[in-house]
Short mmCIF file of C-alpha atoms (C1' of nucleotides) in Angstrom, two decimals:
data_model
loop_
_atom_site.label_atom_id
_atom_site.label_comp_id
_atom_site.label_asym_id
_atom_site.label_seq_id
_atom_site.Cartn_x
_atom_site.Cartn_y
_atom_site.Cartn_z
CA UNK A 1 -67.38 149.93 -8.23
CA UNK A 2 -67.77 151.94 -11.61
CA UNK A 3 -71.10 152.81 -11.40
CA UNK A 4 -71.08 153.90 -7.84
CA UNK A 5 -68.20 155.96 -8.44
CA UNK A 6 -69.79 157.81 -10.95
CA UNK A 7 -72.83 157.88 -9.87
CA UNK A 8 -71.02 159.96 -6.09
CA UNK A 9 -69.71 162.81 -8.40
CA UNK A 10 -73.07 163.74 -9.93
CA UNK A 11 -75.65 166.54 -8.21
CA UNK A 12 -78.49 164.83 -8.30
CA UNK A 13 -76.65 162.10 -5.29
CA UNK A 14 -74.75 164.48 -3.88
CA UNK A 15 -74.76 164.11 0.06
CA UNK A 16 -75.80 160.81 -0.06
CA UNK A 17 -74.23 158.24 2.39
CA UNK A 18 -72.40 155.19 0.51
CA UNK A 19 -74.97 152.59 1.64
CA UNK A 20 -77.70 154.44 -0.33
CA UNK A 21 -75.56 155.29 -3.34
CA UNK A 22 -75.58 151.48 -3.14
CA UNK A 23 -79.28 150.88 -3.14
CA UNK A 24 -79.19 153.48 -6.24
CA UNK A 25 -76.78 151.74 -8.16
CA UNK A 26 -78.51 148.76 -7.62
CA UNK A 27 -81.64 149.56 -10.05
CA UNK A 28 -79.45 151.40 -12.04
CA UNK A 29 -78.97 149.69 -15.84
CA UNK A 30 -76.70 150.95 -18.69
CA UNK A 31 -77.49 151.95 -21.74
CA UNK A 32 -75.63 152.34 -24.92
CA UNK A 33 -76.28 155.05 -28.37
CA UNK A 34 -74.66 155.94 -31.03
CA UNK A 35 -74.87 159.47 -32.61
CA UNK A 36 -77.81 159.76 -33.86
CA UNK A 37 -79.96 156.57 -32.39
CA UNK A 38 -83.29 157.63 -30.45
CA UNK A 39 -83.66 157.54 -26.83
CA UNK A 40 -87.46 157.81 -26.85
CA UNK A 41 -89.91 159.62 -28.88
CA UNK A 42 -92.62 162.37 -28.02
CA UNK A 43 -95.13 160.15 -26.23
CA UNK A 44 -93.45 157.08 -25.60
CA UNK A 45 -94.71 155.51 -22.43
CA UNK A 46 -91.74 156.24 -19.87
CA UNK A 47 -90.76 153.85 -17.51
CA UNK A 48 -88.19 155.43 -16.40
CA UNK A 49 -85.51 158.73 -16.20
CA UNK A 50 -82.01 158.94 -17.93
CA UNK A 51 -78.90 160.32 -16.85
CA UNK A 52 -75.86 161.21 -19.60
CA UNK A 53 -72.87 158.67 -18.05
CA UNK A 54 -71.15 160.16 -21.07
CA UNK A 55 -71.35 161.56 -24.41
CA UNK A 56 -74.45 164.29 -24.87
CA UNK A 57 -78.07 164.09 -25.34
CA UNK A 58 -80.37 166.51 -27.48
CA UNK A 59 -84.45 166.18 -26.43
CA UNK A 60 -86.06 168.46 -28.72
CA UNK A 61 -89.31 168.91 -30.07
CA UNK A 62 -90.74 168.71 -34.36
CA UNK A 63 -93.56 170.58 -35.85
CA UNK A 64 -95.56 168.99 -38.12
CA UNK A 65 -93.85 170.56 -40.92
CA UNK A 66 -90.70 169.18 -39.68
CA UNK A 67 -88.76 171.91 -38.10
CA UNK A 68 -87.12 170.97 -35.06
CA UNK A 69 -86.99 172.86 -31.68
CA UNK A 70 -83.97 171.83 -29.28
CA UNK A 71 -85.11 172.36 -26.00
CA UNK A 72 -82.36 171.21 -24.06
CA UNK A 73 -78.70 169.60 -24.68
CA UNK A 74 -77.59 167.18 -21.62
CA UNK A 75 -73.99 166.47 -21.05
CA UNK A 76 -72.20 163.90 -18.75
CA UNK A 77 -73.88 164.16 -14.90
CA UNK A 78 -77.29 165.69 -15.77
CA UNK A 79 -80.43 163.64 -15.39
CA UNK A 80 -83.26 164.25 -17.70
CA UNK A 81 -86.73 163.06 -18.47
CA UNK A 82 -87.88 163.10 -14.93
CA UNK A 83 -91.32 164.56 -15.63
CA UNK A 84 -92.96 161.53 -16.71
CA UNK A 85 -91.89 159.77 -13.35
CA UNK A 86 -93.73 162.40 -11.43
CA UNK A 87 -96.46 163.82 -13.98
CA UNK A 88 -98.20 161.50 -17.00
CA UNK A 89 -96.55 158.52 -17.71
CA UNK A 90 -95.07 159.31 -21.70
CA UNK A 91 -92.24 161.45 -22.57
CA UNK A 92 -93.15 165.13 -23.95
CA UNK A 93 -90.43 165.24 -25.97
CA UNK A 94 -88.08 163.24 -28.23
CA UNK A 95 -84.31 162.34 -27.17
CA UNK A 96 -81.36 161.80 -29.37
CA UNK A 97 -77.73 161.23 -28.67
CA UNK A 98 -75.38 163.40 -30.21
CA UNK A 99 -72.82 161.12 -30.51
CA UNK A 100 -71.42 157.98 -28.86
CA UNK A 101 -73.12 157.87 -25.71
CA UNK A 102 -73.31 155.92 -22.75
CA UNK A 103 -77.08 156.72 -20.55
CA UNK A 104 -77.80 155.68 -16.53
CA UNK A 105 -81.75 154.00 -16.53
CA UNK A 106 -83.35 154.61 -13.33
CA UNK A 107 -86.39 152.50 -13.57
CA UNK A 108 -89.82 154.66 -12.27
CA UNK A 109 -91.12 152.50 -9.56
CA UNK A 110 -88.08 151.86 -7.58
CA UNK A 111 -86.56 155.07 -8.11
CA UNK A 112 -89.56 156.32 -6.61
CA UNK A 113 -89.40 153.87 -3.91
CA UNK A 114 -86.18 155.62 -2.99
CA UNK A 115 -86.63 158.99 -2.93
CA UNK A 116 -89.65 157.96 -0.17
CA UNK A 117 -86.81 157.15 2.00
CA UNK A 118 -84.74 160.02 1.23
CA UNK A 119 -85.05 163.56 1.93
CA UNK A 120 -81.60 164.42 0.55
CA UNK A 121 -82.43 162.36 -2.88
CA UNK A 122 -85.68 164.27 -2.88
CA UNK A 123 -84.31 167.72 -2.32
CA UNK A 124 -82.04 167.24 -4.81
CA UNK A 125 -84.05 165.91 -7.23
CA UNK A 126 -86.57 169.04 -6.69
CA UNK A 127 -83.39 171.41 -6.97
CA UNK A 128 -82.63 169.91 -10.02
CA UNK A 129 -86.34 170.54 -11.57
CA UNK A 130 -86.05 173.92 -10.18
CA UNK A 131 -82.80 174.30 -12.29
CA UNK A 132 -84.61 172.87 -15.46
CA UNK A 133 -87.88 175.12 -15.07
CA UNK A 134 -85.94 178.04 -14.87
CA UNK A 135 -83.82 177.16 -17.87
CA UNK A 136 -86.87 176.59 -19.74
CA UNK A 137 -88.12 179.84 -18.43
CA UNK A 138 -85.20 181.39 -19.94
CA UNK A 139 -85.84 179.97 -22.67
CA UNK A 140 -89.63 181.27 -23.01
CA UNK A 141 -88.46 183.95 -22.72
CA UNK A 142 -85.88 184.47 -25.04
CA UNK A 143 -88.16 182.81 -28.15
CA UNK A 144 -90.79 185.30 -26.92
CA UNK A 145 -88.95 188.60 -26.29
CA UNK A 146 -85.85 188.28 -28.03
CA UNK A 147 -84.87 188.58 -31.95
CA UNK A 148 -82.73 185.97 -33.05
CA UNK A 149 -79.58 188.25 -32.92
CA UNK A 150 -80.01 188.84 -29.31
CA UNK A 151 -80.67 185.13 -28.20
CA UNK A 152 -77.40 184.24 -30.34
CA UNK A 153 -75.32 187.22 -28.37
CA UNK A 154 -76.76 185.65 -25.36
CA UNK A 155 -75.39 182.32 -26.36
CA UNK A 156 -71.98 183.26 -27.12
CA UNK A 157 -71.86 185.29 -23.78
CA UNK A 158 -73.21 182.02 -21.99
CA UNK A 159 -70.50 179.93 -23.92
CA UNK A 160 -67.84 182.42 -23.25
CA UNK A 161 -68.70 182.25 -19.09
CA UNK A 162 -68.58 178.53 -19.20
CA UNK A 163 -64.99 178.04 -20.74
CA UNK A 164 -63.71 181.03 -17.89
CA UNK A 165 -65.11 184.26 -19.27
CA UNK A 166 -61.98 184.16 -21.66
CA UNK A 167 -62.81 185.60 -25.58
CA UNK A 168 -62.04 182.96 -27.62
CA UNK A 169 -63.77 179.60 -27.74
CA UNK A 170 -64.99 176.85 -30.01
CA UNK A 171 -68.73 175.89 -30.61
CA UNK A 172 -69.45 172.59 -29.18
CA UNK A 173 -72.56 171.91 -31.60
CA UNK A 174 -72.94 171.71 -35.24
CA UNK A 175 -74.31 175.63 -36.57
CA UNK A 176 -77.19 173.80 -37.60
CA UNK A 177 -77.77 172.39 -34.35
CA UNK A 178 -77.12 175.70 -32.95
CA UNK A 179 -79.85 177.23 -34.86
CA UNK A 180 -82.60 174.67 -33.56
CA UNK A 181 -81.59 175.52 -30.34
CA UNK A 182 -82.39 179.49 -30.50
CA UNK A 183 -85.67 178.94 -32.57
CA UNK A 184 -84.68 179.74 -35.61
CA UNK A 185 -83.36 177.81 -38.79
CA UNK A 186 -79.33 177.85 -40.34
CA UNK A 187 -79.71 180.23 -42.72
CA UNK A 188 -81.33 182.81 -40.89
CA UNK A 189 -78.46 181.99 -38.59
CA UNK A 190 -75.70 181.94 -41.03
CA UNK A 191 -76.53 185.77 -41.86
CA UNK A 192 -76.63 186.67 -38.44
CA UNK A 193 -72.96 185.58 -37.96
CA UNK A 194 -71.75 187.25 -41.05
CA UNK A 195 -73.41 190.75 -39.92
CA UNK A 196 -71.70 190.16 -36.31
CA UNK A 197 -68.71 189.66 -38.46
CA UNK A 198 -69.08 193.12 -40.20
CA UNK A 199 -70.24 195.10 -36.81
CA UNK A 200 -67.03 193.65 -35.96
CA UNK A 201 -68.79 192.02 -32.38
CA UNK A 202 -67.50 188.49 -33.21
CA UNK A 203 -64.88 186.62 -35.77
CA UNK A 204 -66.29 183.44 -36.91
CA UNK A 205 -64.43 181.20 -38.56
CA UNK A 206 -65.98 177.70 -38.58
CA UNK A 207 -66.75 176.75 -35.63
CA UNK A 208 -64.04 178.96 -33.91
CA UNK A 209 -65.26 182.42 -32.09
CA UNK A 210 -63.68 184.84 -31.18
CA UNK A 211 -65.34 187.52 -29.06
CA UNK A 212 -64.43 191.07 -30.31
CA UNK A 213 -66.77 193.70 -28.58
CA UNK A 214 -68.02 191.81 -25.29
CA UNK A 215 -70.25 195.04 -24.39
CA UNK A 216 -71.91 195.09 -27.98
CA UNK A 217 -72.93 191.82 -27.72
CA UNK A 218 -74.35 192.16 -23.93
CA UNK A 219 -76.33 195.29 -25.46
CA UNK A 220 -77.56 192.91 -28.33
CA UNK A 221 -78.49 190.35 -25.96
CA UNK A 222 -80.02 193.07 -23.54
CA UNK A 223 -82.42 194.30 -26.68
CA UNK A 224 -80.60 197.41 -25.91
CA UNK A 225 -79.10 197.31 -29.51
CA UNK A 226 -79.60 195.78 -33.10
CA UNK A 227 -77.44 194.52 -35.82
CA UNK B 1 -109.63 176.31 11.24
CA UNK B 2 -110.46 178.26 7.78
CA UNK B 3 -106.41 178.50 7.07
CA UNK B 4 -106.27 174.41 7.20
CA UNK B 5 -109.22 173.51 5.42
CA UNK B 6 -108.77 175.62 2.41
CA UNK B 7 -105.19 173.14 2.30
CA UNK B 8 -106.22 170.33 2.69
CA UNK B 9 -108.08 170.91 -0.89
CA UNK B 10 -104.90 171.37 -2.51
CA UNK B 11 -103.44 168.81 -4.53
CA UNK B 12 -99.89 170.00 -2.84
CA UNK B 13 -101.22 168.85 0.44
CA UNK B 14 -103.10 165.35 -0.91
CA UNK B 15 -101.90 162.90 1.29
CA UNK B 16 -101.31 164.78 4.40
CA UNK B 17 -102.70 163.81 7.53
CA UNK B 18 -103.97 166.09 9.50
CA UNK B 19 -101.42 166.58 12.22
CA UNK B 20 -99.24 167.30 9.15
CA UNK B 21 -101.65 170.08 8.28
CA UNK B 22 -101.28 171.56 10.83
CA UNK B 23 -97.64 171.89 10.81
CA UNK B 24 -97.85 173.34 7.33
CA UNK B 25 -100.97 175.52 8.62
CA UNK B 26 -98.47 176.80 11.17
CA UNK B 27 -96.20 178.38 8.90
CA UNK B 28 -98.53 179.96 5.95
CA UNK B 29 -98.84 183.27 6.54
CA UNK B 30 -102.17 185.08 4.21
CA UNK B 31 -101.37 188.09 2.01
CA UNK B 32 -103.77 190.09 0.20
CA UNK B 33 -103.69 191.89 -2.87
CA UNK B 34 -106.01 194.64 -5.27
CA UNK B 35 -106.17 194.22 -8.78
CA UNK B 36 -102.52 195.27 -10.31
CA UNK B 37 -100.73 194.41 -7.05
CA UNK B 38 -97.45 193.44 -7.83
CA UNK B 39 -96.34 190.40 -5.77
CA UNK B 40 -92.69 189.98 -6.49
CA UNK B 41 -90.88 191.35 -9.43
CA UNK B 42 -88.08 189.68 -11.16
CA UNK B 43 -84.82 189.57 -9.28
CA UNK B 44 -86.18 190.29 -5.60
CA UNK B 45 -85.16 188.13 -3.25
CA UNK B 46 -87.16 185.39 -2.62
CA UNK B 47 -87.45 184.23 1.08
CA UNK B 48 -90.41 181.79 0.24
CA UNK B 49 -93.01 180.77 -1.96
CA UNK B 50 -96.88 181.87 -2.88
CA UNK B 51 -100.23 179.78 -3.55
CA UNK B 52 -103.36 181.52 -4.81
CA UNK B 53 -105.93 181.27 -1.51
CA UNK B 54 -108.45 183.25 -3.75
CA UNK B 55 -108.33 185.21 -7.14
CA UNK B 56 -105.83 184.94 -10.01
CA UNK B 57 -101.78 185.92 -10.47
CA UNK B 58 -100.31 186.29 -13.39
CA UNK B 59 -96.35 185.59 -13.78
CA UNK B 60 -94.90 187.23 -16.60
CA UNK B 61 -91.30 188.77 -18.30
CA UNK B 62 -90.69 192.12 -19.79
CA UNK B 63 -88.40 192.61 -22.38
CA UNK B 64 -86.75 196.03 -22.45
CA UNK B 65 -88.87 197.89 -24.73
CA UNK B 66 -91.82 196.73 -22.49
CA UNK B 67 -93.03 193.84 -24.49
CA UNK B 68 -94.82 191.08 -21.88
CA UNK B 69 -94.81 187.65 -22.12
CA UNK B 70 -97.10 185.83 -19.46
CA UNK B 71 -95.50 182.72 -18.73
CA UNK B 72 -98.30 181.58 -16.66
CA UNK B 73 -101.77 182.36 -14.81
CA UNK B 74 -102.78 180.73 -11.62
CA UNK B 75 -105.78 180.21 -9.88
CA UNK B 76 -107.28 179.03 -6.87
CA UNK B 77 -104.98 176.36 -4.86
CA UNK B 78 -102.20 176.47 -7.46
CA UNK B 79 -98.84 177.02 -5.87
CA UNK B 80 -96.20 179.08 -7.48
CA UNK B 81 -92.99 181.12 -7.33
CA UNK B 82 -91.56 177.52 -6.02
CA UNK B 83 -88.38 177.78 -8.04
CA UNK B 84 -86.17 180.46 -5.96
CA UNK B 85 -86.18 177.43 -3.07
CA UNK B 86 -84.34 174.91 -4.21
CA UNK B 87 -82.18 176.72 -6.71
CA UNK B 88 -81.24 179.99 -6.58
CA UNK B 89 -82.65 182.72 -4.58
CA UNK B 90 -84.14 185.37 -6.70
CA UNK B 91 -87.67 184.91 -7.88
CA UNK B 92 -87.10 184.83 -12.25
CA UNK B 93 -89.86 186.53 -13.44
CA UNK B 94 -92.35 189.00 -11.81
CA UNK B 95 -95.88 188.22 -10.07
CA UNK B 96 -99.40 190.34 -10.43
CA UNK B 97 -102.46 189.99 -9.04
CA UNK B 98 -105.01 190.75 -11.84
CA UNK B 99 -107.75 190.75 -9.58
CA UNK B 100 -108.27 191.04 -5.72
CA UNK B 101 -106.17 188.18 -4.36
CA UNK B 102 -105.20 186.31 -1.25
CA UNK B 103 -102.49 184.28 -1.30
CA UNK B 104 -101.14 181.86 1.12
CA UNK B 105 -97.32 182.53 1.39
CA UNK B 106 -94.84 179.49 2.45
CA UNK B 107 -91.42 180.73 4.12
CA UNK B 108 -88.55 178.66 2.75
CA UNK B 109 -86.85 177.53 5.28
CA UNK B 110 -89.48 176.43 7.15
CA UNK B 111 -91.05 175.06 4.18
CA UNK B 112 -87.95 173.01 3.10
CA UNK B 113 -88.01 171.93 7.17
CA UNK B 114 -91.51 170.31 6.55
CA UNK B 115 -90.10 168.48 3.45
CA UNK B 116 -87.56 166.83 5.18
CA UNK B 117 -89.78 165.44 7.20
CA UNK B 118 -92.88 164.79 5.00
CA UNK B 119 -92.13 162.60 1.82
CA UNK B 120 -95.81 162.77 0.79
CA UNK B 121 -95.10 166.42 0.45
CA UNK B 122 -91.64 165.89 -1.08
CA UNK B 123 -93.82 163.49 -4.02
CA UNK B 124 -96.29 166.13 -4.08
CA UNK B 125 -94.33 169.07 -4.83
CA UNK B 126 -92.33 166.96 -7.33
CA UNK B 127 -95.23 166.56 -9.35
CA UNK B 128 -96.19 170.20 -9.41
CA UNK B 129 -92.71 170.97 -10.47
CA UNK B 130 -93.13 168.48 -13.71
CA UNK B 131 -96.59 170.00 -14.33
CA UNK B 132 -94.90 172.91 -14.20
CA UNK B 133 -92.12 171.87 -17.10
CA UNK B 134 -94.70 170.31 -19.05
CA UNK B 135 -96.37 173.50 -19.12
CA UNK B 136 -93.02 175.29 -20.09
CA UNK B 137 -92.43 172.82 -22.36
CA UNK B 138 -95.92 173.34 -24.12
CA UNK B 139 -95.13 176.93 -24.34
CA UNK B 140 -91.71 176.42 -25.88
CA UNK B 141 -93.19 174.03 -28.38
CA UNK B 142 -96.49 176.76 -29.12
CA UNK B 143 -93.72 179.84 -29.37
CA UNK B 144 -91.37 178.10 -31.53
CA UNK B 145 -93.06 175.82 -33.34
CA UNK B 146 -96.58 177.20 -33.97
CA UNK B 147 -97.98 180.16 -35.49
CA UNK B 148 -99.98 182.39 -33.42
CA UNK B 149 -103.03 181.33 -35.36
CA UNK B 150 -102.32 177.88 -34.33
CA UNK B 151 -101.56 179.03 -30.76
CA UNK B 152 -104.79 180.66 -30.71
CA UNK B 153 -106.59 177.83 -31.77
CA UNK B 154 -104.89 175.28 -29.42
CA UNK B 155 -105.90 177.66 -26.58
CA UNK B 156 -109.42 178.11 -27.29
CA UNK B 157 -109.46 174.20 -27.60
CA UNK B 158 -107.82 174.03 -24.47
CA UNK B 159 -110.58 176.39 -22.73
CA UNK B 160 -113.54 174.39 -24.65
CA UNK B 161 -111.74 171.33 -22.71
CA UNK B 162 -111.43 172.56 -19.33
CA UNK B 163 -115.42 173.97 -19.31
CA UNK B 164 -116.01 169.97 -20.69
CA UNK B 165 -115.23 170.19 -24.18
CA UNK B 166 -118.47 172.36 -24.90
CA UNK B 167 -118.48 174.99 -28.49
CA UNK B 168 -119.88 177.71 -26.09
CA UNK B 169 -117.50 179.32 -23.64
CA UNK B 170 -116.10 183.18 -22.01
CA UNK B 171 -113.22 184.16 -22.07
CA UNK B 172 -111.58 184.62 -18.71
CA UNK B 173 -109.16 186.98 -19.45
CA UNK B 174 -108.78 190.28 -21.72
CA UNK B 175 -107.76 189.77 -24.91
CA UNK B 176 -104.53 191.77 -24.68
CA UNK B 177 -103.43 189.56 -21.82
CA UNK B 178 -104.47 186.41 -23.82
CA UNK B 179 -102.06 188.41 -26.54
CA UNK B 180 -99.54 188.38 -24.47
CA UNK B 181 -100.03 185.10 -23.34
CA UNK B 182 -99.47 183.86 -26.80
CA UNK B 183 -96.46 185.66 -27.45
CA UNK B 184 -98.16 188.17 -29.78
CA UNK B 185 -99.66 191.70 -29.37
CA UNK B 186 -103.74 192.73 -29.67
CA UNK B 187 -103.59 194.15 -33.00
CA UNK B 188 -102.44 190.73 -34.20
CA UNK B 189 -104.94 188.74 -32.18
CA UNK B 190 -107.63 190.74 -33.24
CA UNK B 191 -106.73 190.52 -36.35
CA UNK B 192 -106.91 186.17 -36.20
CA UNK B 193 -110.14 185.98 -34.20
CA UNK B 194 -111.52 188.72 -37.10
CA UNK B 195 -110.03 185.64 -39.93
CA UNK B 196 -111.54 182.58 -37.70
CA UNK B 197 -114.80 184.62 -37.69
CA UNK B 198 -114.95 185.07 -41.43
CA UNK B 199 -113.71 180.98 -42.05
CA UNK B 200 -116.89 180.19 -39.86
CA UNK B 201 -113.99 178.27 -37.18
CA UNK B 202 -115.36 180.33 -34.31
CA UNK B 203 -117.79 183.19 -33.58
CA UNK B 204 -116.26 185.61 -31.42
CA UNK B 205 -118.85 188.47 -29.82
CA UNK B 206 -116.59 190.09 -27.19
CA UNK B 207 -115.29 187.81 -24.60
CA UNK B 208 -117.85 185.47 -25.55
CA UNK B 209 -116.63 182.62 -28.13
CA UNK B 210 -118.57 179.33 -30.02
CA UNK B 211 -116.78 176.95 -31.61
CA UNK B 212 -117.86 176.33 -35.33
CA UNK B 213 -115.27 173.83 -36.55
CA UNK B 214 -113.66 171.65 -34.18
CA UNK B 215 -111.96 169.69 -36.68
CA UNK B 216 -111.06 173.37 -38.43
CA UNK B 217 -109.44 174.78 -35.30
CA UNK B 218 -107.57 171.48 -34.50
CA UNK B 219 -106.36 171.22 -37.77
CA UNK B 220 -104.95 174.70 -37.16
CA UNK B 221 -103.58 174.45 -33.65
CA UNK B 222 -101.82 170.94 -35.45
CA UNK B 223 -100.10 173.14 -37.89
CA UNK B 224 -101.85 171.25 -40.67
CA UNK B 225 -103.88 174.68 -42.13
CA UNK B 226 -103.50 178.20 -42.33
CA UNK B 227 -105.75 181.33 -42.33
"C1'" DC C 1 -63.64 160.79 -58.30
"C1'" DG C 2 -68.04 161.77 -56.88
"C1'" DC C 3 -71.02 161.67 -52.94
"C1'" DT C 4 -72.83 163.55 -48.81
"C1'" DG C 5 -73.36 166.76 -45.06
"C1'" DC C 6 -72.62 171.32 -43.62
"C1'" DG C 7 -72.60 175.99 -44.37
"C1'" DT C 8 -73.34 180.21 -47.07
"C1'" DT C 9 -75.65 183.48 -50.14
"C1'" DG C 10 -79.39 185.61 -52.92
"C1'" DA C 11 -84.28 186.69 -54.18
"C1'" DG C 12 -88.88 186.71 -53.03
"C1'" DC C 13 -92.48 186.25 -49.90
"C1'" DT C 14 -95.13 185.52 -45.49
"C1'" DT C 15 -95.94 186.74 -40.99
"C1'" DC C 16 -95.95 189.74 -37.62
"C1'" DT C 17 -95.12 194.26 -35.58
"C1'" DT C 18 -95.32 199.26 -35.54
"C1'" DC C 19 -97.67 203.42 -35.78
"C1'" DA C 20 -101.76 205.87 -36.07
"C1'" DA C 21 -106.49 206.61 -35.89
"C1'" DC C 22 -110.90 205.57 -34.28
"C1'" DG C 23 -115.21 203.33 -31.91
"C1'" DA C 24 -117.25 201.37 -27.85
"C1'" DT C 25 -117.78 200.81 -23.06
"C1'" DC C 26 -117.55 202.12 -18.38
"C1'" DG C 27 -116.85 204.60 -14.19
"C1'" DT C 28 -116.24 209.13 -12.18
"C1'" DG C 29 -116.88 213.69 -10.99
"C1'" DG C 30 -118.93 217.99 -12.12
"C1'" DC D 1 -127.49 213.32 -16.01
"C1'" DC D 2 -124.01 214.24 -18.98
"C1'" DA D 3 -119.27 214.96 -20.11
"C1'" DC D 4 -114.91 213.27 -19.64
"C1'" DG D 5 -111.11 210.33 -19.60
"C1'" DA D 6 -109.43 205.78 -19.44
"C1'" DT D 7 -109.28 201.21 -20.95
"C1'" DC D 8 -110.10 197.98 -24.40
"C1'" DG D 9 -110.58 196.50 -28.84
"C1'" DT D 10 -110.51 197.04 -33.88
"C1'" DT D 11 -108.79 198.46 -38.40
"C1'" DG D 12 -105.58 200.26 -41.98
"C1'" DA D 13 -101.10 201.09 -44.07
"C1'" DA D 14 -96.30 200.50 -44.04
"C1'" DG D 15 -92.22 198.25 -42.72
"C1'" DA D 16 -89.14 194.81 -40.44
"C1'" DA D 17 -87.78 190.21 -39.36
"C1'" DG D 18 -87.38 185.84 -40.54
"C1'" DC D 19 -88.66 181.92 -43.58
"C1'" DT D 20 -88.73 179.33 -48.13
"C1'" DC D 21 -86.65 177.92 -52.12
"C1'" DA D 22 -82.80 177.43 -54.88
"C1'" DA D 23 -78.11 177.42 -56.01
"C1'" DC D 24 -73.51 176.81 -54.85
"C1'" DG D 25 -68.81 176.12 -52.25
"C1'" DC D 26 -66.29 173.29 -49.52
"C1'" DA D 27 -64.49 169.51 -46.80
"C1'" DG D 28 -64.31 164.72 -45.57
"C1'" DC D 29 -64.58 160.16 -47.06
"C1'" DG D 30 -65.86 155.96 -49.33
#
DNA sequence: CGCTGCGTTGAGCTTCTTCAACGATCGTGG
DNA sequence: CCACGATCGTTGAAGAAGCTCAACGCAGCG
């Protein structure tokens, strides 16, 4: 069955035995977004957890002055908005598909229900909180010790490991979105690139990169350097 | 026994019978630790995890030109460093005692035994972990999205809160940890609680504060005002 | 064709940090 | 008991980093 089958190749079920794969996929329901439709806002009483099926999620964060703080970006397999299940009942944050997407429910109560009678569901669901916390605490503390040219180095460097470590990638988000992610806003961003552009670290061209000087941006991202 | 009773006030233990105490009583071992002890620092291996038996730890990142950023400050039957066991091994950040300290410390494996087994504790330690990322999450939001002034003020309405939302209150910590705590350095702290003195939002005399303006300082911490 | 969204660039300004000096408090040892 | 150093906090002046506002280029698309 569909579901099932995608539900085996995802962390968060890994090890689990087909009958209880089963029992998930059985309070399991399916949701449907377009780019740009709301999942749930900050403080939305949450019944429940998500999980990308496909497509790519952006929960994020707005100041009252409307500037927008991307806190994480979930692609296919990755589960998010778990806290609520397990701490407070509404969602901290807002959610927003990115594009098309297609989203996993897992209702609260029987989800819960299920992770009572399985260890390996719980452990994995604790490894995968473990995962997010220290994301976020990467996060902390780039915002907090970093300047904006050394979180974006870091970024490229992180991009650059995920496609193989090879020098030459494309940027999967809009530059706008990019620049909500690392705390700061597109202009301040758009400057940043040119001046990598100068120093001759990067070539940017749309949203094409290609890595130049690998060991000036690792200083840059180390605070070791600055632009 | 002194080692069991002081767990089963815990929230990470609520639930647990008392045969079940014991098992987790068997495995604690109790570490001690003077002011500006450092625990763990970031990278060590981690072989298990800490909770404060007495005292207060501070967790905290360094950037390389020393800057600190404390991510968090526990007290008396918080657990922490729980990350490096279920994903990864290497504790991310580093660990302090900022006053004499015992902590109970939790071996891994054995801890991760007693999970298996236990899905009280499984539940419980889930909803530590969200606490935790709502508490990251918080601090993402205050660094990105707030001033420090409004940082400042959410935190002092945060303290009024937790001493039961009275105007009159002590600090607990220095100010050039709170600094640091709020992403920003003494000078520039001083420099706000000197402005919320002057606005009449708060009277600060030392580590002694009274609220003035509620509605002031909330307006602040909402981003709504400025100094 | 003109609209809209994305990205870039410039000028000015705000916020925060840096650097330096100084006052107050406190514990220690002479 | 006092002097000393250390820690903590405060204040001033200057500078850096990033934000705001505004204008504009460019591409895609109805």
């Amino acid at each position: 069955m569909n579901i099932k089958n995608s539900l085996s190749r995802v962390d968060l079920f890994n090890g689990l035995s087909s009958g209880q794969l089963d029992d998930v996929a059985r309070i399991v329901s399916l949701r449907k977004y377009n780019n740009g439709d709301i999942v749930f806002l900050d403080g939305d009483a949450a019944v429940g957890f998500y999980m990308v099926a496909g497509g790519r999620v952006k929960v994020y964060k707005v100041s009252p002055d409307g500037k927008e703080q991307i806190m994480h970006i979930f692609g296919t397999g990755q589960p998010f908005a778990e806290v609520p299940v397990f701490a407070g009942s509404h969602y901290p944050a807002n959610a927003e598909a990115m594009e098309s997407s297609t989203l996993f429910f897992f209702p609260k109560k029987e989800f819960i229900r299920l992770i009572h009678e399985n260890p390996s569901l719980a452990m994995n669901m604790l490894a995968s909180l473990s995962q997010r916390l220290k994301h976020f605490s990467n996060l902390v503390e780039a915002l907090s010790l970093k300047e904006v040219p050394g979180r974006l180095a870091s970024y490229l460097l992180y991009l650059s490991d995920r496609n193989g470590s090879i020098d030459e990638f494309g940027l999967d988000i809009t530059k706008a979105q990019l620049a909500s992610f690392l705390g700061t806003i597109p202009e301040t961003l758009s400057r940043i690139f040119a001046k990598m552009g100068s120093r001759e670290l990067a070539r940017i061209d749309g949203p094409h990169i290609v890595i130049l000087d690998r060991e000036g941006l690792e200083d840059l991202a180390e605070g070791e350097s600055k632009l």
